[in-house]
Coordinates of C-alpha atoms in Angstrom, one line a residue:
M1 CA -2.3 15.8 6.8
A2 CA -5.2 16.7 9.0
D3 CA -7.2 17.5 5.9
R4 CA -6.6 14.0 4.4
M5 CA -7.6 12.4 7.7
L6 CA -10.8 14.5 7.8
S7 CA -11.5 13.6 4.1
A8 CA -11.0 9.9 4.8
F9 CA -13.3 10.1 7.8
E10 CA -15.9 12.0 5.7
S11 CA -15.6 9.4 3.0
S12 CA -16.2 6.6 5.4
L13 CA -19.1 8.3 6.9
D14 CA -20.7 8.9 3.5
K15 CA -20.2 5.2 2.6
T16 CA -21.6 4.1 5.9
T17 CA -24.6 6.4 5.5
L18 CA -25.1 4.9 2.0
I19 CA -25.2 1.4 3.4
L20 CA -27.7 2.4 6.1
K21 CA -29.8 4.2 3.5
D22 CA -29.8 1.1 1.3
I23 CA -31.2 -0.9 4.1
E24 CA -33.9 1.8 4.8
D25 CA -34.8 1.9 1.1
A26 CA -35.3 -1.8 0.9
Y27 CA -37.8 -1.5 3.7
G28 CA -39.2 1.8 2.8
W29 CA -38.2 3.2 6.2
P30 CA -37.7 7.0 6.6
K31 CA -34.4 8.3 7.8
D32 CA -35.8 8.7 11.3
R33 CA -35.7 4.9 11.6
R34 CA -31.9 4.9 11.3
N35 CA -31.7 3.1 14.7
Q36 CA -33.4 0.2 13.1
S37 CA -31.2 0.1 10.0
Y38 CA -28.1 0.3 12.3
A39 CA -29.4 -2.5 14.5
A40 CA -30.1 -4.7 11.5
L41 CA -26.6 -4.0 10.0
R42 CA -24.8 -4.6 13.4
T43 CA -26.7 -7.8 14.2
V44 CA -26.2 -9.4 10.8
L45 CA -22.5 -8.2 10.6
H46 CA -21.7 -9.7 14.0
L47 CA -23.3 -13.1 13.2
L48 CA -21.6 -13.2 9.8
R49 CA -18.3 -12.3 11.4
D50 CA -18.6 -14.9 14.1
R51 CA -19.5 -17.6 11.6
L52 CA -16.5 -16.9 9.4
P53 CA -13.0 -18.3 10.0
V54 CA -10.6 -15.5 11.4
D55 CA -8.6 -15.1 8.1
E56 CA -11.8 -14.8 6.0
S57 CA -13.4 -12.5 8.5
V58 CA -10.5 -10.1 8.3
E59 CA -10.3 -10.2 4.5
F60 CA -14.0 -9.5 4.3
A61 CA -13.7 -6.6 6.7
Q62 CA -11.0 -4.9 4.7
Q63 CA -13.6 -4.1 2.0
L64 CA -15.9 -2.4 4.5
P65 CA -15.8 1.4 5.1
V66 CA -13.8 2.2 8.2
L67 CA -16.8 3.0 10.3
V68 CA -18.6 -0.2 9.3
R69 CA -15.4 -2.1 10.0
G70 CA -15.5 -0.7 13.5
I71 CA -19.0 -1.9 14.0
Y72 CA -18.0 -5.3 12.6
F73 CA -15.1 -5.8 14.9
D74 CA -16.7 -4.3 18.0
G75 CA -16.7 -7.0 20.7
W76 CA -15.0 -9.6 18.5
V77 CA -13.1 -12.4 20.2
P78 CA -11.2 -14.2 17.5
S79 CA -10.4 -17.2 19.7
D80 CA -14.1 -17.9 19.9
V81 CA -14.8 -18.2 16.2
P82 CA -16.0 -19.6 14.0
I83 CA -19.2 -20.4 15.7
K84 CA -21.1 -23.2 14.0
L85 CA -24.5 -21.8 13.0
N86 CA -26.9 -23.3 10.6
R87 CA -29.6 -21.3 8.9
D88 CA -32.1 -21.7 11.7
D89 CA -29.5 -20.8 14.4
F90 CA -28.5 -17.8 12.4
L91 CA -32.1 -16.5 12.1
Y92 CA -32.8 -17.2 15.7
E93 CA -29.7 -15.1 16.7
V94 CA -30.9 -12.3 14.4
R95 CA -34.2 -12.3 16.2
Q96 CA -32.4 -12.1 19.5
G97 CA -30.1 -9.3 18.4
F98 CA -32.6 -7.2 16.4
P99 CA -35.2 -5.9 18.9
Y100 CA -37.7 -4.6 16.3
D101 CA -40.8 -6.3 14.8
V102 CA -40.6 -5.7 11.1
E103 CA -42.3 -7.2 8.1
G104 CA -40.7 -10.5 7.1
G105 CA -39.1 -11.0 10.5
P106 CA -35.5 -12.1 10.9
E107 CA -35.3 -13.7 7.5
R108 CA -36.2 -10.5 5.7
V109 CA -33.8 -8.5 8.0
T110 CA -31.0 -10.9 7.2
Q111 CA -31.8 -10.9 3.4
V112 CA -31.9 -7.1 3.2
V113 CA -28.6 -6.7 5.1
L114 CA -26.9 -9.4 3.1
D115 CA -28.1 -7.9 -0.2
T116 CA -26.8 -4.5 0.9
L117 CA -23.4 -5.9 1.9
R118 CA -23.1 -7.8 -1.4
R119 CA -23.3 -4.5 -3.3
H120 CA -20.5 -3.0 -1.3
V121 CA -17.8 -5.7 -1.6
T122 CA -16.2 -7.4 -4.6
Q123 CA -17.8 -10.5 -6.2
G124 CA -14.7 -12.5 -5.4
E125 CA -14.7 -11.7 -1.7
W126 CA -18.4 -12.3 -1.5
Q127 CA -17.9 -15.7 -3.1
D128 CA -15.2 -16.5 -0.6
V129 CA -17.7 -15.7 2.2
K130 CA -20.3 -17.9 0.6
D131 CA -17.9 -20.7 0.2
T132 CA -17.2 -20.8 4.0
M133 CA -20.9 -21.1 4.9
P134 CA -22.8 -24.4 5.4
K135 CA -25.1 -25.0 2.4
D136 CA -28.3 -24.1 4.2
L137 CA -26.9 -20.7 5.2
A138 CA -25.0 -20.1 1.9
V139 CA -28.3 -20.1 0.0
M140 CA -29.3 -17.0 1.9
L141 CA -26.3 -15.1 0.6
P142 CA -27.1 -13.4 -2.7

């Protein structure tokens, strides 16, 4: 039993590392900038989570690796969502939550993370997420 739990943890760690590496690769960041890729992932995940209705948020999270799911739900208050954010509000909040100056600013950070997440969930679930977004925000989702 302990071996299975360790294996599940290692698998989740590997999948989480892959997601962070995908973000780093999109920017050309070396691994020593892992704090930036983590901050980008966490910031965009939290804004996406808070914009989604509770049921859709939970369905989306089920497709994330366990470690990323923990990041996703950290600090979540379901009774406070969904928060109405349009594209400009979303990008403003990314800038507030992501403390690094990077090429392309908050729009590029958002796009890189969303592109990465898209590759790690099913097409059907991603479409469900897009369908819950206002049009100006949905166009940012690949």
